[in-house]
Coordinates of C-alpha atoms in Angstrom, one line a residue:
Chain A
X1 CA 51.0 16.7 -9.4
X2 CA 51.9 20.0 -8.3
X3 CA 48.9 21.6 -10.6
X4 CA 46.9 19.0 -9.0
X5 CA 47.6 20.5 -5.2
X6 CA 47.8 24.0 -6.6
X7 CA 44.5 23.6 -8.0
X8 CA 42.5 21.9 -4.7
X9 CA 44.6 24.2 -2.3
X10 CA 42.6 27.0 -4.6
X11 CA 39.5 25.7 -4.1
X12 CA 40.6 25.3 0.2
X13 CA 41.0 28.9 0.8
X14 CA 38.1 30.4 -1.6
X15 CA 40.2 31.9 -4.0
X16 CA 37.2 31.1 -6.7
X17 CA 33.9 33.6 -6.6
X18 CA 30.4 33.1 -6.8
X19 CA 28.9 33.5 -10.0
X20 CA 25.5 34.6 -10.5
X21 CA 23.0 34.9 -14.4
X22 CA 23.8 38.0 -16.6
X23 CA 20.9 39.8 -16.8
X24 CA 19.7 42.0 -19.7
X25 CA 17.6 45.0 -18.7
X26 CA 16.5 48.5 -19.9
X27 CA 16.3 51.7 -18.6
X28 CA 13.8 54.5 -18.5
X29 CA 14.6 57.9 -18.3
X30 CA 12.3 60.7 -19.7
X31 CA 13.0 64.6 -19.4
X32 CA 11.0 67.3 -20.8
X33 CA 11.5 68.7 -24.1
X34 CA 13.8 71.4 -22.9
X35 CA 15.9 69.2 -21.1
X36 CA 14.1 70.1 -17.2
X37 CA 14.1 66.9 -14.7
X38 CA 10.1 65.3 -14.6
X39 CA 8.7 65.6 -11.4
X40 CA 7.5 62.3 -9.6
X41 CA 9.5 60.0 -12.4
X42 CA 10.7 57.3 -10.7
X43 CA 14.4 57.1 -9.9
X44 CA 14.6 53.4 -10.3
X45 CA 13.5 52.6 -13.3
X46 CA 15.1 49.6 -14.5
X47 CA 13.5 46.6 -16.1
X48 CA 15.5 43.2 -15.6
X49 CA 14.9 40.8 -17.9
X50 CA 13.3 37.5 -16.4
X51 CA 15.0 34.3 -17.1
X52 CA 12.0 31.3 -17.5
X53 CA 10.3 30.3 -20.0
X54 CA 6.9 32.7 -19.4
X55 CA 8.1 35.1 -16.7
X56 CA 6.8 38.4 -17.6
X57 CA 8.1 41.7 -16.2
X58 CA 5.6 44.7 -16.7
X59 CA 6.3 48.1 -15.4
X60 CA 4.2 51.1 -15.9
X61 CA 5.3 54.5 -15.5
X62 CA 3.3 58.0 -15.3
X63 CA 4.8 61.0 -16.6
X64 CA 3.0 64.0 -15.2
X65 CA -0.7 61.9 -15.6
X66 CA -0.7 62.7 -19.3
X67 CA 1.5 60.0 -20.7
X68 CA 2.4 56.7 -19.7
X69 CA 5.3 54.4 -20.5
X70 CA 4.0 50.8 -20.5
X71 CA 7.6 48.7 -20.0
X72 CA 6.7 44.7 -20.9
X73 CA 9.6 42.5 -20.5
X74 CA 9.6 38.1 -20.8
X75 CA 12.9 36.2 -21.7
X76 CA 12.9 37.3 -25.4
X77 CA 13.0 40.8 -25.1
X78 CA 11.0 44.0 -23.7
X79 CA 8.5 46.1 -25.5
X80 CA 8.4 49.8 -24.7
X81 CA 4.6 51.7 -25.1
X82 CA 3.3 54.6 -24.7
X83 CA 0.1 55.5 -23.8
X84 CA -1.8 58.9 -24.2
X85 CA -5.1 59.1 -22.1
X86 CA -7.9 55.6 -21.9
X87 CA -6.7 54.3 -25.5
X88 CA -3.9 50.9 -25.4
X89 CA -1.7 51.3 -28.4
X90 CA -1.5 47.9 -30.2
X91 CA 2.2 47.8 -31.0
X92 CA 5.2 48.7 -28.9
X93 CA 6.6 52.2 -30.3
X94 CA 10.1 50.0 -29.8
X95 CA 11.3 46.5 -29.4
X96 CA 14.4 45.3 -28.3
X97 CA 15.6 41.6 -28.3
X98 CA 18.2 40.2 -25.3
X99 CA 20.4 40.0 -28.1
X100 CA 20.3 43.8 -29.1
X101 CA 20.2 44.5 -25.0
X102 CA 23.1 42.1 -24.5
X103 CA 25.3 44.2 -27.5
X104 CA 24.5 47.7 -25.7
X105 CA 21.0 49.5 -26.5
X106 CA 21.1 53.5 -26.3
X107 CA 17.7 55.2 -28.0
X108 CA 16.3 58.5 -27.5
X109 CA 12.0 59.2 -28.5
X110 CA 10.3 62.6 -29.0
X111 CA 7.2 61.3 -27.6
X112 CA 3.9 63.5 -27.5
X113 CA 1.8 63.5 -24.2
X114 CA -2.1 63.8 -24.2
X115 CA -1.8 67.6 -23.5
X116 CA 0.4 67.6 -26.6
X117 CA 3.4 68.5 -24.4
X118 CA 6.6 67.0 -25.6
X119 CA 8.7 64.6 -23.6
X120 CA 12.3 62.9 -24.5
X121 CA 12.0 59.3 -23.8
X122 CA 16.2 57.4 -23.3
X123 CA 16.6 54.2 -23.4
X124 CA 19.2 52.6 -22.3
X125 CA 20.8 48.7 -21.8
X126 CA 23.0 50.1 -18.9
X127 CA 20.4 50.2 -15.7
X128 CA 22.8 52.6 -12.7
X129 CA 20.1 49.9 -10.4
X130 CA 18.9 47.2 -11.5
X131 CA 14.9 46.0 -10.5
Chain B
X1 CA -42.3 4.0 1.1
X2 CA -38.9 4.9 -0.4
X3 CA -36.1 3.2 1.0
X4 CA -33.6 4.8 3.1
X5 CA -30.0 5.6 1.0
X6 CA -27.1 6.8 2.6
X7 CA -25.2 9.7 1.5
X8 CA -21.6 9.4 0.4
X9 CA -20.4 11.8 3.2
X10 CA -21.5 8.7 5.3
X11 CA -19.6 6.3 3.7
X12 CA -16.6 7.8 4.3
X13 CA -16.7 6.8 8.3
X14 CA -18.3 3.6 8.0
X15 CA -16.1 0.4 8.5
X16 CA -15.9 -1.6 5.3
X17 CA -18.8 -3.9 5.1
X18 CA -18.2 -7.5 3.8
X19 CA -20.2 -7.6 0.1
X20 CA -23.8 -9.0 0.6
X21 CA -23.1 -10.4 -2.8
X22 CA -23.3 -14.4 -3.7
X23 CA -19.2 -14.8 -4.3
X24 CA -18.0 -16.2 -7.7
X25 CA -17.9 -19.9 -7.5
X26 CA -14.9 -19.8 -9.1
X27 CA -13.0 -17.9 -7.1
X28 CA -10.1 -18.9 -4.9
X29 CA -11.3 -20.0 -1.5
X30 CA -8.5 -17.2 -0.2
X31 CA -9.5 -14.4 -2.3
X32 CA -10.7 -11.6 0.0
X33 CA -13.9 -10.4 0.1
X34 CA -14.8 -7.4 -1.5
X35 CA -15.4 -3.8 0.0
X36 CA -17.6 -1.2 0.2
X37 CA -17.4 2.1 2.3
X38 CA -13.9 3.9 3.0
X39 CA -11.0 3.6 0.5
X40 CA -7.8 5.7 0.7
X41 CA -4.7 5.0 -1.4
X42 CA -1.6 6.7 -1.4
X43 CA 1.2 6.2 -4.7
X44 CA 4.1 7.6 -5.8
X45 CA 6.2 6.7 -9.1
X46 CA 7.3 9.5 -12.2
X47 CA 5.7 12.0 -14.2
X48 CA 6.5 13.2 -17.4
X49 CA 5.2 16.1 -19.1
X50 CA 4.1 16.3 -23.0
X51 CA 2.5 19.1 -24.8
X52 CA 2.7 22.6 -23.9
X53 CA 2.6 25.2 -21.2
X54 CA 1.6 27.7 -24.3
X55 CA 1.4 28.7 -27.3
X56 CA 4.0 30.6 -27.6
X57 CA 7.6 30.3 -29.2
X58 CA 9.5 27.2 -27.7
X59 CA 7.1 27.1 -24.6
X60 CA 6.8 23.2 -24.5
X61 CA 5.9 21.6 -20.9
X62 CA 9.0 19.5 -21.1
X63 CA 11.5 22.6 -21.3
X64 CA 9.9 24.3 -18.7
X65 CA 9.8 21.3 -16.0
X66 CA 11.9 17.7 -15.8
X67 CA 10.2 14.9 -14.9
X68 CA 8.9 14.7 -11.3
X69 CA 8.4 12.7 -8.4
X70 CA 4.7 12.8 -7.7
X71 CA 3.3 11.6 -4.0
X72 CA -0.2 11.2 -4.2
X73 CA -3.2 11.2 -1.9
X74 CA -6.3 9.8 -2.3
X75 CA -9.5 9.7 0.1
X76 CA -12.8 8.3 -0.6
X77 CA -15.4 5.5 -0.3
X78 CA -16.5 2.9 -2.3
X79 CA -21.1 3.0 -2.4
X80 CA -21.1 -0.2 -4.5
X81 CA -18.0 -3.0 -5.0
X82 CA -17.3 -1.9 -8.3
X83 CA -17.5 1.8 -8.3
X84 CA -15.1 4.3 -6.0
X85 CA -15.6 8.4 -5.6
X86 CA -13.0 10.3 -3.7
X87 CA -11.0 13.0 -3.7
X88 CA -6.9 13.2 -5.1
X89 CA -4.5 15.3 -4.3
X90 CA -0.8 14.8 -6.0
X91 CA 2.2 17.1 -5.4
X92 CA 5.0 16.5 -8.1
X93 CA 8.7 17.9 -7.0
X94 CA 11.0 18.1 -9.6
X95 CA 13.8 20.3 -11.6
X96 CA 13.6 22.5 -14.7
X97 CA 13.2 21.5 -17.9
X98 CA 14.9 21.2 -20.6
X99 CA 15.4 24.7 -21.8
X100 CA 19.6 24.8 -23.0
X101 CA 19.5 28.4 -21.5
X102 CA 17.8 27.8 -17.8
X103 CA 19.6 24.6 -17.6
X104 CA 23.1 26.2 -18.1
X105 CA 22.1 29.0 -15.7
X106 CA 21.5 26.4 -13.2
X107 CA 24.7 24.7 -13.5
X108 CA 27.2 25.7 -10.9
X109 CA 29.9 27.6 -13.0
X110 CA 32.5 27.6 -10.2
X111 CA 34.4 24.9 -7.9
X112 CA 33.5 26.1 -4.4
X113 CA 30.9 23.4 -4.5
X114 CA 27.9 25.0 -3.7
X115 CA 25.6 25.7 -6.2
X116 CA 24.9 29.5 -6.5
X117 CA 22.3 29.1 -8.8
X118 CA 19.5 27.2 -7.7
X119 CA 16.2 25.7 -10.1
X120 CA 13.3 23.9 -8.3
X121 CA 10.0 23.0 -9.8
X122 CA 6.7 21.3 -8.3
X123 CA 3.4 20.9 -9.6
X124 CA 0.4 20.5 -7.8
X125 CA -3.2 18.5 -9.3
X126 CA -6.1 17.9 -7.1
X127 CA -9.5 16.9 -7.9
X128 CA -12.8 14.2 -7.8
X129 CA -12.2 11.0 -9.2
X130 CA -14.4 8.2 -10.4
X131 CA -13.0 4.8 -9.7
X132 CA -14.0 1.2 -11.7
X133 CA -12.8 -1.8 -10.3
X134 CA -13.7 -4.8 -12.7
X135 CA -13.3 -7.8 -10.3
X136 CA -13.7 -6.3 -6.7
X137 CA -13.5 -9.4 -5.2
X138 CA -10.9 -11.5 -6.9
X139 CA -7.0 -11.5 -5.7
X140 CA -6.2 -9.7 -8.8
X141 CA -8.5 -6.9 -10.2
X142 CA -7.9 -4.2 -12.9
X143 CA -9.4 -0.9 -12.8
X144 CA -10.0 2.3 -14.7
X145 CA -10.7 5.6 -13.4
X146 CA -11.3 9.2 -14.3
X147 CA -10.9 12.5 -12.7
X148 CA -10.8 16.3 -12.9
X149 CA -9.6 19.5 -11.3
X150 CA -7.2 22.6 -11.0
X151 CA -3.8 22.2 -11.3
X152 CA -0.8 24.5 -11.1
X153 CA 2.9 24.6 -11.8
X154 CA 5.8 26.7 -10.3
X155 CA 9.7 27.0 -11.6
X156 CA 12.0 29.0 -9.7
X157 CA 15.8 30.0 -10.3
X158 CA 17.2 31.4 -7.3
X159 CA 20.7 33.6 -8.2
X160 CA 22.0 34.1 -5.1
X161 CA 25.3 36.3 -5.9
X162 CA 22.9 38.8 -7.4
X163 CA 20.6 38.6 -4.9
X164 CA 17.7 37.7 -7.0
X165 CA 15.1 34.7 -7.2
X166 CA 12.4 34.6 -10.3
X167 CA 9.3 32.5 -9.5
X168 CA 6.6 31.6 -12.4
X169 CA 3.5 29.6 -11.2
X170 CA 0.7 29.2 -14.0
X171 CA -2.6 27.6 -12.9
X172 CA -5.7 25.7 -14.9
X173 CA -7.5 22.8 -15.1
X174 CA -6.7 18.9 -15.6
X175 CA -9.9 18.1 -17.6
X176 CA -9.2 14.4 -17.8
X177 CA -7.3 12.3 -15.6
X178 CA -7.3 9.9 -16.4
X179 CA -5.8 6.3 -15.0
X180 CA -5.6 2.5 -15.7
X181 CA -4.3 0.2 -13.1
X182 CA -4.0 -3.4 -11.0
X183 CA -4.6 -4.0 -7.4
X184 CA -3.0 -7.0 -6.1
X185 CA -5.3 -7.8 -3.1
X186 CA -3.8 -9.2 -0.3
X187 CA -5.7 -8.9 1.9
X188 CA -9.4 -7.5 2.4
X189 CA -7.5 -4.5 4.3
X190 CA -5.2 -3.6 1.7
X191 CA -3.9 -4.1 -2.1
X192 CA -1.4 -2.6 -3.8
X193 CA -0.1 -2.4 -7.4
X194 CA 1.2 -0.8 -10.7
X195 CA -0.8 1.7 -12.5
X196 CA -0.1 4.5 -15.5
X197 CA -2.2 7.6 -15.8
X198 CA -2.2 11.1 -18.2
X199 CA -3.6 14.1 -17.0
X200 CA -5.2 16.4 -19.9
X201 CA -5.1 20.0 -18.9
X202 CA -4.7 23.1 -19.8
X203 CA -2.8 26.2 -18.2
X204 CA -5.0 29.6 -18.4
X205 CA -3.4 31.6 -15.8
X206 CA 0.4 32.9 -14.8
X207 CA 2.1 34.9 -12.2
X208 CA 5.5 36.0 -12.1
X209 CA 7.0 37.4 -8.8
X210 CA 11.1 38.3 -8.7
X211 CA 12.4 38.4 -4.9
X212 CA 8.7 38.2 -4.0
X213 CA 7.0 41.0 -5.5
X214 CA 4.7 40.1 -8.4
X215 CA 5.6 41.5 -11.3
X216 CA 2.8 40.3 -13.4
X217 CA -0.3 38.4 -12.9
X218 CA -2.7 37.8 -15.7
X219 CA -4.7 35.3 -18.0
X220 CA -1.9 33.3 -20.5
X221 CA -2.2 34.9 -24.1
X222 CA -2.3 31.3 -26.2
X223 CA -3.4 28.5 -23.8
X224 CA -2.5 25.2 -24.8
X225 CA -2.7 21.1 -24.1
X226 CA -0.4 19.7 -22.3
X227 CA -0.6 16.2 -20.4
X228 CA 1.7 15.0 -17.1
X229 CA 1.9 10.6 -18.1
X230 CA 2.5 9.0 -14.9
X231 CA 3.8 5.5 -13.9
X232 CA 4.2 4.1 -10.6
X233 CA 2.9 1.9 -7.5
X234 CA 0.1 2.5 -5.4
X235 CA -1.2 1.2 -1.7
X236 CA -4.5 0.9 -1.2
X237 CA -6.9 0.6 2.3
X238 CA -9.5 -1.3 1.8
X239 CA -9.4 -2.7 -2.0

C-alpha cells in the first residue's frame, strides 16, 4: 500500500520526464587534404533519420562547386554520394543501416573533386546538432 | 427543330421535379415518387486500407495508416430517375498503422499522462461520380455507382520532447471507386441506407517536411495498388 502512494505521489509532483524517439543521424564534415577548414561548408550538417514508413530526408552539400555530397536518408538507413560535375553516380560511395548508425558509425573518405583536388570526407553517427 | 436540353449545371438549382413517368402498378400506393434534379448525400462509416502505399520493403497501406473514419460529401443532380452525376469529396481521419516501430514510438513511455509523442493520419479522396439507381421510385431501391479522382494521404508523429514533428503526405489518383448500396426512401425528400465501396488507386507522388521544412518532394520510385474498402450509412436529399 505504501508503494501504491509512493508510486501516484511520483506521478503528483512530476518526478517522471518526457520522453521523446531516438533518432539515428549522420554527420558530414569534409576538410581538405591537408587538413585546412572548407570554406562555405555548412556548420550544421546533420542528417536525422525520419521515422515513417516513406519519409525521405535528402541533403545536398557543395564543397568549393567542384564536388558535391548528396546525403539521402528514409527509415532504413542513409546513402552517402558524391558527385563530380553534371554526372549522378548510380550507387552510394557508402551505406549505412539505423542499425550500424544506432551501434556508433565513424568513417573517413579520400574523395576526388572534379578539379582533381582531394578532400577528406568523416562520417560520423554522433551529430554536435541535430537537423 | 432540335429540342431544347438543359445542361447539368442547371440541374443542380432546379427543385426536384415529380417523374413524368407512368408509376409501376405494382407499387405501394405510399411509395414516393421518384426524383430528378438536385441530389446531395452526406455518409460516414469505416475505411480500411489493403494493398500498398509502394513498392518498396514492408510499405503496405495498412502499416502506414489504421482504419479511418471517413465523412463524406456528395453534391449533384439527377438528369434522368435512374442515373445521378455529382461531385464527392471524403476526408478520412484516423491513426498510424500498423508498423511495430511507429506504433511503439507513439505509445506514451512515461506516467505523467500526456502523450509526448503524438501520430495522426487523414486521407483525403475527391472526385466525379456516376450514380445508378435501379428502382428510383420504389421504397426500397439498390444502386451502384462509380467514380474517380485524386487522392492523398498524410501521417504525422509529432515528438515533442525533442522538439520535432515528421509529416509524409503522398498523393495520386483513385481510378475506380467504386460503390454498391440501398436507399431506404422515406420520403420523396430524403432516403437513407447502408452501402460498402473500394476505392482503386494508386499513390505516384510524396513529400516529406520535418518541423515544416520539406525535406524531399518527388515522384514515388515503385508505385503500387492499394484500395481504402468502406462500410457505412448514408443520408440522402432527394432519393
Amino acid at each position: 500500500m505504501r508503494a501504491f502512494f509512493a508510486f501516484f505521489a511520483l506521478i503528483a509532483m512530476g518526478c517522471t520526464s518526457p520522453q521523446g524517439i531516438g533518432y539515428s543521424a549522420l554527420d558530414v564534415e569534409v576538410t581538405h587534404a591537408d587538413g585546412g577548414s572548407v570554406d562555405g561548408f555548412p556548420e550544421k550538417s546533420c542528417t536525422t533519420l525520419p521515422v515513417l514508413i516513406g519519409s525521405r530526408v535528402v541533403h545536398d552539400y557543395s564543397v568549393d562547386g567542384a564536388l558535391s555530397i548528396h546525403v539521402d536518408a528514409d527509415r532504413g538507413g542513409v546513402g552517402i554520394f558524391f558527385w563530380r560535375g553534371a554526372a549522378e553516380p548510380g550507387a552510394p560511395a557508402r551505406r549505412y543501416s539505423v542499425d550500424e548508425l544506432s551501434g556508433g558509425v565513424s568513417d573517413q573518405l579520400d574523395v576526388e573533386s572534379a578539379t582533381g583536388e582531394m578532400y577528406v570526407v568523416y562520417l560520423s553517427s554522433k551529430c554536435p546538432v541535430a537537423q | 427543330m432540335r429540342p431544347f436540353r438543359a445542361p447539368l449545371v442547371l440541374l443542380l438549382f432546379a427543385p426536384p421535379a415529380p417523374a413524368a413517368s407512368i408509376r409501376d402498378p405494382g407499387l405501394r400506393p405510399d411509395a414516393p415518387q421518384a426524383n430528378t434534379g438536385f441530389q446531395g448525400h452526406i455518409a460516414t462509416g469505416l475505411t480500411f486500407p489493403a494493398g500498398r502505399a509502394s513498392g518498396a520493403s514492408g510499405d503496405a497501406l495498412g502499416a502506414r495508416y489504421a482504419w479511418q473514419w471517413p465523412f463524406e460529401l456528395g453534391l449533384g443532380a439527377k438528369p434522368s430517375e435512374h442515373v445521378y452525376v455529382g461531385g464527392y469529396f471524403v476526408f478520412g481521419l484516423g491513426a498510424e498503422g500498423s508498423d511495430s516501430r511507429v506504433a511503439r514510438a507513439c505509445v506514451d513511455k512515461d506516467n505523467d499522462l500526456n502523450n509526448d509523442v503524438s501520430c495522426s493520419a487523414y486521407s483525403l479522396h475527391a472526385g466525379i461520380e456516376a450514380r445508378w439507381t435501379f428502382s428510383p421510385d420504389r421504397r426500397t431501391t439498390p444502386w451502384l455507382s462509380y467514380g474517380a479522382g485524386p487522392t492523398l494521404a498524410s501521417q504525422n508523429i509529432d515528438d515533442r520532447p525533442s522538439a520535432r514533428s515528421e509529416t509524409t503526405t503522398v498523393t495520386g489518383w483513385d481510378f475506380a471507386r467504386v460503390g454498391l448500396g440501398l436507399d431506404l426512401r422515406a420520403a420523396r425528400a430524403v432516403g437513407l441506407g447502408p452501402y460498402v465501396g473500394v476505392a482503386f488507386g494508386r499513390y505516384l507522388h510524396t513529400k516529406t517536411e520535418v518541423n515544416g521544412v520539406t525535406t524531399y518532394d518527388g515522384a514515388i520510385d515503385q508505385a503500387a495498388w492499394h484500395s481504402w474498402i468502406s462500410v457505412g450509412a448514408r443520408i440522402v436529399l432527394f432519393p
